[in-house]
Amino acid sequence: MSVLQQTKTALGTDAVLTLSLDKAADAIFSELWQYIDNFEQSFSRFLADSELSRFNLRAGDTVPVSNEFKQLLLATNEMSEETQGLFNPFILPALQRVGYEQSWVDPNRIGPDFSKRKIVSWKSLTIGTSDAHIPDNSAIDSGGIGKGFLLERLAELLATHAVKNYWISLGGDIIARGKMDGQELWEIDIAQALDPRKPAASVYVPETGSIAIATSGVTKRKGIKDGKNWHHIIDPTTGESAQTDIMSATVCLPSAVRADVFASCIVACGSTAYRTFADEHGIEDVMIQTHDRVEIVGNLIRGAHV
Amino acid sequence: MAKYTLTNRQKLSPSCLLFTLEPSGERGIGFEPGQYVSIRFKRYGRPTPARCFSVVNTPNNAGTLQLGVRVEGKFTTAFSELAIGSELIVDGSFGQFYFDPDYDKKSVLIAGGIGITPILSIVKGAIARRNKNPLTVLYSCRSQDDVPFAQELYDLEQKNANVRVVFVITSGSLTRFPAGAHVMNGRITPELIAQACQDDYENTSFFVCGPQGFMDKIEKTLRANQTPDWRINIESFVQAHASRDGGFGAAARKIFSVYGMAAMGFFVVLSVIFGTDIYHYSAAAASAQPATSQTTSGTSTTQSTTPAQTTPTQTTPVTTNDTSSNSNASSNSSSSNTNSQTTTTPTYYQTYQRPVSSVS
């Protein structure tokens, strides 16, 4: 059994596929990359002809959607409901207004401008059998859930190939299963918020089942616009970058979608409220980093200095 | 002497780790690319003996040191288990195994296994100083599964016209190397060395680092071709005891620079970087008679300058049809520790990268 790793830029970040297997891997790698590429082409807001952009351009209409898009929208609605709107896909106009207008890795990718549109209630997204609808003058973003959703699809794809030992990272959101070489536990580092080259903690992937680890924060995808600092985690109640003292939050859960969404929600909660949010949503393993401390909850995450 | 903190530990290959040390205080130690340092630390509350390791990175203002280490003895195992954030004492720098652009107008750097560490530092140092002297690296490893710094060397070659890297893999397949890499099966033969220096032994400087048996054969070849003593720079590692285990105090490292001997004499320091029996370079291997060497780049096939006395080079593109853009391949860079890249073509990592969950 050997460990093979491939990497490339995808979804505006570094993607890494790591497979531990005893058979030819090239075809599996190709299939995974193809899936990732297709996903990006379909659901990037920075591509004018993506299905997401075309859907937003037709806001107010009931628009036929692909099955993949429908599944993504269903997951979006589910998470919006579970967080009671703290996760809201309609924050795209606010994201563009604060300053997040173009792709982080390719400034030439901008996508349609929806900055003049409004944030509406998460309940405004309606999904039919093969179509969906959002209100006129609104627009949705897949950024808060897309990587988690994609990680779960990739894991399903690997299951069809009977690959049981792997980890996949999409810009630091990770899904992992099994062991390295079928023997050694995968160990995942959690980076320091201010210096991602250095680990703040680590997680051993449990021997059974898969685990997803998502980290969100305000230390990247940020900037200054009109003299005002912004970051990409939007408070849907204000339409502004969330006021928070948490620099980064890491969540470990079996579901990559939930980990992805909850990590951003915890950042938005701030350090005084995040424990309540975590308790209410069954998040047992979480870590936050503020300017002056690191807090680890649960047994899965181990501090780097322990 | 300076206090350092272990800040990162990264797996380079199944048997090798890359350690990153940052100065605990304001200043670190200075060094020339190719030199080595000694380190010691506390284990179970007691100080370990000092051991020496070549520095992989190039000098920088932060004083960062990166050490490539093969884990195979008590000391290196203890080092590998040292917690991130632990403090170490670093002494140095030492050694005459470094590149002088005024004397070393053209160089062939020959490495066996983890002996690549000082050589990589030399190459990176020359590039950092914008030196354009031709540098040819011949890098021998047992299998493609254990080639520390392969991707970084490949990237250096792609980005610097004066740098050439030839990977010589003793046995097994060569499927994991990036397209365009110069790769061959076999050993570093006299013919390969002749090709690398263009039969000009008098004006070529040779830097050799690897297991003892490996270096003995290289040195024999160089001397058989009347290479001047001062052109031969050998950094060797020898076991003080027969035990390969390399327990604390069991091994010695001999730095032997023919050119540097007049200045520094015979220098012996402790180390356990190599077991002496890792590689076996036989006469039979040295006389392998393959036909020609070719490299493929993208869809074209070009004649390589590697010698005729080798097996045909096999390079394997990554999983898409466009293999020509691999010069942007993500680096396993020891110096940058970054995976950032702009290619849209997936590339294989040559060494295992640990997963890191971070804000993205």
mmCIF file of N, CA, C and O in Angstrom, chain B residues 288-353:
data_model
loop_
_atom_site.group_PDB
_atom_site.id
_atom_site.type_symbol
_atom_site.label_atom_id
_atom_site.label_comp_id
_atom_site.label_asym_id
_atom_site.label_seq_id
_atom_site.Cartn_x
_atom_site.Cartn_y
_atom_site.Cartn_z
ATOM 1 N N ALA B 288 26.947 -0.626 -15.595
ATOM 2 C CA ALA B 288 25.697 -0.852 -16.334
ATOM 3 C C ALA B 288 25.798 -0.229 -17.722
ATOM 4 O O ALA B 288 26.404 0.806 -17.905
ATOM 5 N N GLN B 289 25.219 -0.894 -18.705
ATOM 6 C CA GLN B 289 25.405 -0.469 -20.091
ATOM 7 C C GLN B 289 24.090 -0.152 -20.787
ATOM 8 O O GLN B 289 23.782 -0.736 -21.823
ATOM 9 N N PRO B 290 23.324 0.735 -20.277
ATOM 10 C CA PRO B 290 22.104 1.086 -20.994
ATOM 11 C C PRO B 290 22.414 1.867 -22.264
ATOM 12 O O PRO B 290 23.557 2.243 -22.510
ATOM 13 N N ALA B 291 21.393 2.117 -23.011
ATOM 14 C CA ALA B 291 21.608 2.744 -24.309
ATOM 15 C C ALA B 291 21.642 4.265 -24.212
ATOM 16 O O ALA B 291 22.673 4.859 -23.957
ATOM 17 N N THR B 292 20.528 4.894 -24.393
ATOM 18 C CA THR B 292 20.505 6.341 -24.397
ATOM 19 C C THR B 292 19.538 6.855 -23.356
ATOM 20 O O THR B 292 18.711 6.129 -22.835
ATOM 21 N N SER B 293 19.657 8.105 -23.104
ATOM 22 C CA SER B 293 18.797 8.709 -22.108
ATOM 23 C C SER B 293 17.890 9.723 -22.769
ATOM 24 O O SER B 293 18.331 10.538 -23.566
ATOM 25 N N GLN B 294 16.650 9.640 -22.454
ATOM 26 C CA GLN B 294 15.708 10.570 -23.043
ATOM 27 C C GLN B 294 14.821 11.137 -21.964
ATOM 28 O O GLN B 294 14.547 10.500 -20.974
ATOM 29 N N THR B 295 14.417 12.330 -22.188
ATOM 30 C CA THR B 295 13.388 12.874 -21.317
ATOM 31 C C THR B 295 12.209 13.291 -22.165
ATOM 32 O O THR B 295 12.369 13.711 -23.305
ATOM 33 N N THR B 296 11.059 13.152 -21.606
ATOM 34 C CA THR B 296 9.871 13.603 -22.304
ATOM 35 C C THR B 296 9.374 14.866 -21.643
ATOM 36 O O THR B 296 9.408 15.000 -20.441
ATOM 37 N N SER B 297 8.969 15.771 -22.452
ATOM 38 C CA SER B 297 8.424 17.010 -21.927
ATOM 39 C C SER B 297 7.161 17.323 -22.705
ATOM 40 O O SER B 297 7.197 17.564 -23.897
ATOM 41 N N GLY B 298 6.059 17.299 -22.004
ATOM 42 C CA GLY B 298 4.807 17.485 -22.696
ATOM 43 C C GLY B 298 4.635 16.377 -23.711
ATOM 44 O O GLY B 298 4.838 15.210 -23.426
ATOM 45 N N THR B 299 4.321 16.740 -24.923
ATOM 46 C CA THR B 299 4.126 15.717 -25.937
ATOM 47 C C THR B 299 5.394 15.477 -26.736
ATOM 48 O O THR B 299 5.446 14.598 -27.564
ATOM 49 N N SER B 300 6.404 16.272 -26.477
ATOM 50 C CA SER B 300 7.621 16.105 -27.260
ATOM 51 C C SER B 300 8.636 15.271 -26.502
ATOM 52 O O SER B 300 8.618 15.177 -25.293
ATOM 53 N N THR B 301 9.502 14.660 -27.242
ATOM 54 C CA THR B 301 10.571 13.885 -26.636
ATOM 55 C C THR B 301 11.889 14.488 -27.065
ATOM 56 O O THR B 301 12.136 14.691 -28.239
ATOM 57 N N THR B 302 12.711 14.806 -26.105
ATOM 58 C CA THR B 302 13.966 15.449 -26.439
ATOM 59 C C THR B 302 15.125 14.619 -25.925
ATOM 60 O O THR B 302 15.017 13.923 -24.933
ATOM 61 N N GLN B 303 16.227 14.721 -26.643
ATOM 62 C CA GLN B 303 17.412 13.995 -26.229
ATOM 63 C C GLN B 303 17.995 14.666 -25.000
ATOM 64 O O GLN B 303 18.173 15.866 -24.961
ATOM 65 N N SER B 304 18.271 13.869 -24.029
ATOM 66 C CA SER B 304 18.824 14.399 -22.794
ATOM 67 C C SER B 304 20.334 14.459 -22.892
ATOM 68 O O SER B 304 20.951 13.757 -23.682
ATOM 69 N N THR B 305 20.936 15.285 -22.074
ATOM 70 C CA THR B 305 22.389 15.322 -22.032
ATOM 71 C C THR B 305 22.948 14.300 -21.061
ATOM 72 O O THR B 305 24.131 14.247 -20.833
ATOM 73 N N THR B 306 22.079 13.521 -20.462
ATOM 74 C CA THR B 306 22.585 12.469 -19.594
ATOM 75 C C THR B 306 23.297 11.444 -20.443
ATOM 76 O O THR B 306 23.035 11.306 -21.635
ATOM 77 N N PRO B 307 24.215 10.716 -19.855
ATOM 78 C CA PRO B 307 25.130 9.930 -20.672
ATOM 79 C C PRO B 307 24.492 8.712 -21.302
ATOM 80 O O PRO B 307 23.417 8.270 -20.935
ATOM 81 N N ALA B 308 25.222 8.170 -22.240
ATOM 82 C CA ALA B 308 24.729 6.995 -22.937
ATOM 83 C C ALA B 308 24.719 5.767 -22.033
ATOM 84 O O ALA B 308 23.946 4.858 -22.238
ATOM 85 N N GLN B 309 25.568 5.762 -21.054
ATOM 86 C CA GLN B 309 25.710 4.571 -20.223
ATOM 87 C C GLN B 309 24.650 4.520 -19.131
ATOM 88 O O GLN B 309 24.925 4.345 -17.963
ATOM 89 N N THR B 310 23.428 4.715 -19.502
ATOM 90 C CA THR B 310 22.356 4.655 -18.516
ATOM 91 C C THR B 310 21.140 4.025 -19.143
ATOM 92 O O THR B 310 21.059 3.858 -20.353
ATOM 93 N N THR B 311 20.197 3.723 -18.281
ATOM 94 C CA THR B 311 18.931 3.250 -18.823
ATOM 95 C C THR B 311 18.174 4.440 -19.375
ATOM 96 O O THR B 311 18.419 5.573 -18.996
ATOM 97 N N PRO B 312 17.224 4.193 -20.276
ATOM 98 C CA PRO B 312 16.441 5.309 -20.782
ATOM 99 C C PRO B 312 15.726 6.010 -19.644
ATOM 100 O O PRO B 312 15.217 5.370 -18.734
ATOM 101 N N THR B 313 15.718 7.309 -19.719
ATOM 102 C CA THR B 313 15.019 8.069 -18.699
ATOM 103 C C THR B 313 13.525 7.862 -18.827
ATOM 104 O O THR B 313 12.989 7.849 -19.920
ATOM 105 N N GLN B 314 12.899 7.716 -17.707
ATOM 106 C CA GLN B 314 11.443 7.656 -17.730
ATOM 107 C C GLN B 314 10.917 8.810 -16.911
ATOM 108 O O GLN B 314 11.255 8.974 -15.747
ATOM 109 N N THR B 315 10.145 9.629 -17.527
ATOM 110 C CA THR B 315 9.473 10.666 -16.769
ATOM 111 C C THR B 315 7.989 10.496 -16.984
ATOM 112 O O THR B 315 7.550 10.174 -18.078
ATOM 113 N N THR B 316 7.253 10.694 -15.953
ATOM 114 C CA THR B 316 5.831 10.440 -16.053
ATOM 115 C C THR B 316 5.058 11.708 -15.808
ATOM 116 O O THR B 316 5.208 12.336 -14.774
ATOM 117 N N PRO B 317 4.231 12.089 -16.750
ATOM 118 C CA PRO B 317 3.445 13.291 -16.544
ATOM 119 C C PRO B 317 2.409 13.068 -15.464
ATOM 120 O O PRO B 317 2.074 11.939 -15.132
ATOM 121 N N VAL B 318 1.911 14.149 -14.951
ATOM 122 C CA VAL B 318 0.833 14.039 -14.004
ATOM 123 C C VAL B 318 -0.442 13.691 -14.749
ATOM 124 O O VAL B 318 -0.421 13.407 -15.932
ATOM 125 N N THR B 319 -1.514 13.750 -14.061
ATOM 126 C CA THR B 319 -2.688 13.055 -14.578
ATOM 127 C C THR B 319 -3.486 13.801 -15.641
ATOM 128 O O THR B 319 -4.550 13.374 -15.995
ATOM 129 N N THR B 320 -3.007 14.918 -16.108
ATOM 130 C CA THR B 320 -3.718 15.555 -17.199
ATOM 131 C C THR B 320 -2.844 15.545 -18.429
ATOM 132 O O THR B 320 -1.672 15.225 -18.383
ATOM 133 N N ASN B 321 -3.413 15.911 -19.526
ATOM 134 C CA ASN B 321 -2.660 15.884 -20.771
ATOM 135 C C ASN B 321 -1.635 16.985 -20.842
ATOM 136 O O ASN B 321 -0.617 16.851 -21.474
ATOM 137 N N ASP B 322 -1.924 18.095 -20.172
ATOM 138 C CA ASP B 322 -1.004 19.222 -20.259
ATOM 139 C C ASP B 322 0.095 19.059 -19.242
ATOM 140 O O ASP B 322 -0.053 19.384 -18.084
ATOM 141 N N THR B 323 1.202 18.522 -19.663
ATOM 142 C CA THR B 323 2.298 18.312 -18.726
ATOM 143 C C THR B 323 3.334 19.403 -18.829
ATOM 144 O O THR B 323 4.310 19.401 -18.109
ATOM 145 N N SER B 324 3.124 20.330 -19.711
ATOM 146 C CA SER B 324 4.167 21.320 -19.929
ATOM 147 C C SER B 324 4.183 22.417 -18.884
ATOM 148 O O SER B 324 5.126 23.165 -18.795
ATOM 149 N N SER B 325 3.157 22.495 -18.092
ATOM 150 C CA SER B 325 3.095 23.587 -17.130
ATOM 151 C C SER B 325 3.587 23.186 -15.757
ATOM 152 O O SER B 325 3.340 23.868 -14.790
ATOM 153 N N ASN B 326 4.298 22.090 -15.701
ATOM 154 C CA ASN B 326 4.691 21.620 -14.383
ATOM 155 C C ASN B 326 5.768 22.444 -13.720
ATOM 156 O O ASN B 326 6.137 22.197 -12.589
ATOM 157 N N SER B 327 6.304 23.405 -14.436
ATOM 158 C CA SER B 327 7.297 24.250 -13.781
ATOM 159 C C SER B 327 6.678 25.022 -12.637
ATOM 160 O O SER B 327 7.371 25.510 -11.763
ATOM 161 N N ASN B 328 5.374 25.114 -12.646
ATOM 162 C CA ASN B 328 4.711 25.776 -11.530
ATOM 163 C C ASN B 328 4.308 24.798 -10.449
ATOM 164 O O ASN B 328 3.551 25.134 -9.562
ATOM 165 N N ALA B 329 4.817 23.600 -10.558
ATOM 166 C CA ALA B 329 4.375 22.575 -9.616
ATOM 167 C C ALA B 329 4.594 23.019 -8.182
ATOM 168 O O ALA B 329 5.547 23.685 -7.860
ATOM 169 N N SER B 330 3.694 22.609 -7.361
ATOM 170 C CA SER B 330 3.795 22.962 -5.956
ATOM 171 C C SER B 330 5.065 22.389 -5.376
ATOM 172 O O SER B 330 5.444 21.275 -5.652
ATOM 173 N N SER B 331 5.704 23.171 -4.581
ATOM 174 C CA SER B 331 6.980 22.767 -4.034
ATOM 175 C C SER B 331 6.820 22.111 -2.683
ATOM 176 O O SER B 331 5.958 22.457 -1.902
ATOM 177 N N ASN B 332 7.696 21.142 -2.431
ATOM 178 C CA ASN B 332 7.806 20.606 -1.085
ATOM 179 C C ASN B 332 8.836 21.442 -0.347
ATOM 180 O O ASN B 332 9.564 20.952 0.485
ATOM 181 N N SER B 333 8.913 22.676 -0.710
ATOM 182 C CA SER B 333 10.009 23.532 -0.307
ATOM 183 C C SER B 333 10.323 23.462 1.159
ATOM 184 O O SER B 333 9.469 23.600 2.007
ATOM 185 N N SER B 334 11.582 23.228 1.438
ATOM 186 C CA SER B 334 11.996 23.228 2.831
ATOM 187 C C SER B 334 12.096 24.641 3.349
ATOM 188 O O SER B 334 11.980 24.886 4.528
ATOM 189 N N SER B 335 12.332 25.555 2.467
ATOM 190 C CA SER B 335 12.547 26.910 2.948
ATOM 191 C C SER B 335 11.253 27.674 3.099
ATOM 192 O O SER B 335 11.117 28.489 3.995
ATOM 193 N N SER B 336 10.317 27.384 2.236
ATOM 194 C CA SER B 336 9.105 28.175 2.301
ATOM 195 C C SER B 336 7.976 27.462 3.018
ATOM 196 O O SER B 336 7.072 28.086 3.528
ATOM 197 N N ASN B 337 8.053 26.136 3.068
ATOM 198 C CA ASN B 337 6.975 25.361 3.663
ATOM 199 C C ASN B 337 5.623 25.764 3.110
ATOM 200 O O ASN B 337 4.633 25.812 3.800
ATOM 201 N N THR B 338 5.597 26.110 1.886
ATOM 202 C CA THR B 338 4.330 26.548 1.331
ATOM 203 C C THR B 338 3.917 25.639 0.208
ATOM 204 O O THR B 338 4.736 25.080 -0.486
ATOM 205 N N ASN B 339 2.639 25.484 0.067
ATOM 206 C CA ASN B 339 2.126 24.691 -1.025
ATOM 207 C C ASN B 339 1.543 25.586 -2.098
ATOM 208 O O ASN B 339 0.897 25.114 -3.017
ATOM 209 N N SER B 340 1.717 26.864 -1.971
ATOM 210 C CA SER B 340 1.017 27.741 -2.890
ATOM 211 C C SER B 340 1.524 27.553 -4.303
ATOM 212 O O SER B 340 2.686 27.314 -4.541
ATOM 213 N N GLN B 341 0.642 27.637 -5.249
ATOM 214 C CA GLN B 341 0.992 27.409 -6.632
ATOM 215 C C GLN B 341 -0.106 27.996 -7.485
ATOM 216 O O GLN B 341 -1.175 28.329 -7.008
ATOM 217 N N THR B 342 0.189 28.151 -8.746
ATOM 218 C CA THR B 342 -0.812 28.722 -9.620
ATOM 219 C C THR B 342 -1.190 27.779 -10.744
ATOM 220 O O THR B 342 -2.034 28.096 -11.543
ATOM 221 N N THR B 343 -0.575 26.626 -10.802
ATOM 222 C CA THR B 343 -0.866 25.720 -11.895
ATOM 223 C C THR B 343 -2.296 25.205 -11.810
ATOM 224 O O THR B 343 -2.870 25.086 -10.745
ATOM 225 N N THR B 344 -2.845 24.919 -12.962
ATOM 226 C CA THR B 344 -4.139 24.270 -12.976
ATOM 227 C C THR B 344 -3.984 22.792 -13.276
ATOM 228 O O THR B 344 -4.941 22.089 -13.486
ATOM 229 N N THR B 345 -2.741 22.358 -13.349
ATOM 230 C CA THR B 345 -2.461 20.959 -13.589
ATOM 231 C C THR B 345 -2.083 20.300 -12.273
ATOM 232 O O THR B 345 -1.197 20.774 -11.584
ATOM 233 N N PRO B 346 -2.747 19.217 -11.921
ATOM 234 C CA PRO B 346 -2.367 18.585 -10.659
ATOM 235 C C PRO B 346 -0.970 18.002 -10.741
ATOM 236 O O PRO B 346 -0.550 17.512 -11.788
ATOM 237 N N THR B 347 -0.260 18.065 -9.668
ATOM 238 C CA THR B 347 1.076 17.503 -9.620
ATOM 239 C C THR B 347 1.198 16.583 -8.425
ATOM 240 O O THR B 347 0.573 16.795 -7.403
ATOM 241 N N TYR B 348 2.023 15.570 -8.597
ATOM 242 C CA TYR B 348 2.298 14.673 -7.481
ATOM 243 C C TYR B 348 3.265 15.341 -6.517
ATOM 244 O O TYR B 348 4.242 15.966 -6.927
ATOM 245 N N TYR B 349 3.001 15.207 -5.258
ATOM 246 C CA TYR B 349 4.027 15.523 -4.278
ATOM 247 C C TYR B 349 5.042 14.391 -4.273
ATOM 248 O O TYR B 349 4.686 13.229 -4.398
ATOM 249 N N GLN B 350 6.287 14.748 -4.107
ATOM 250 C CA GLN B 350 7.326 13.727 -4.003
ATOM 251 C C GLN B 350 7.507 13.267 -2.560
ATOM 252 O O GLN B 350 8.018 12.191 -2.304
ATOM 253 N N THR B 351 7.161 14.112 -1.640
ATOM 254 C CA THR B 351 7.293 13.739 -0.236
ATOM 255 C C THR B 351 5.966 14.018 0.454
ATOM 256 O O THR B 351 5.222 14.899 0.044
ATOM 257 N N TYR B 352 5.727 13.263 1.483
ATOM 258 C CA TYR B 352 4.418 13.355 2.127
ATOM 259 C C TYR B 352 4.215 14.724 2.771
ATOM 260 O O TYR B 352 5.063 15.213 3.502
ATOM 261 N N GLN B 353 3.082 15.305 2.474
ATOM 262 C CA GLN B 353 2.710 16.572 3.089
ATOM 263 C C GLN B 353 1.621 16.307 4.122
ATOM 264 O O GLN B 353 0.602 15.713 3.814
#
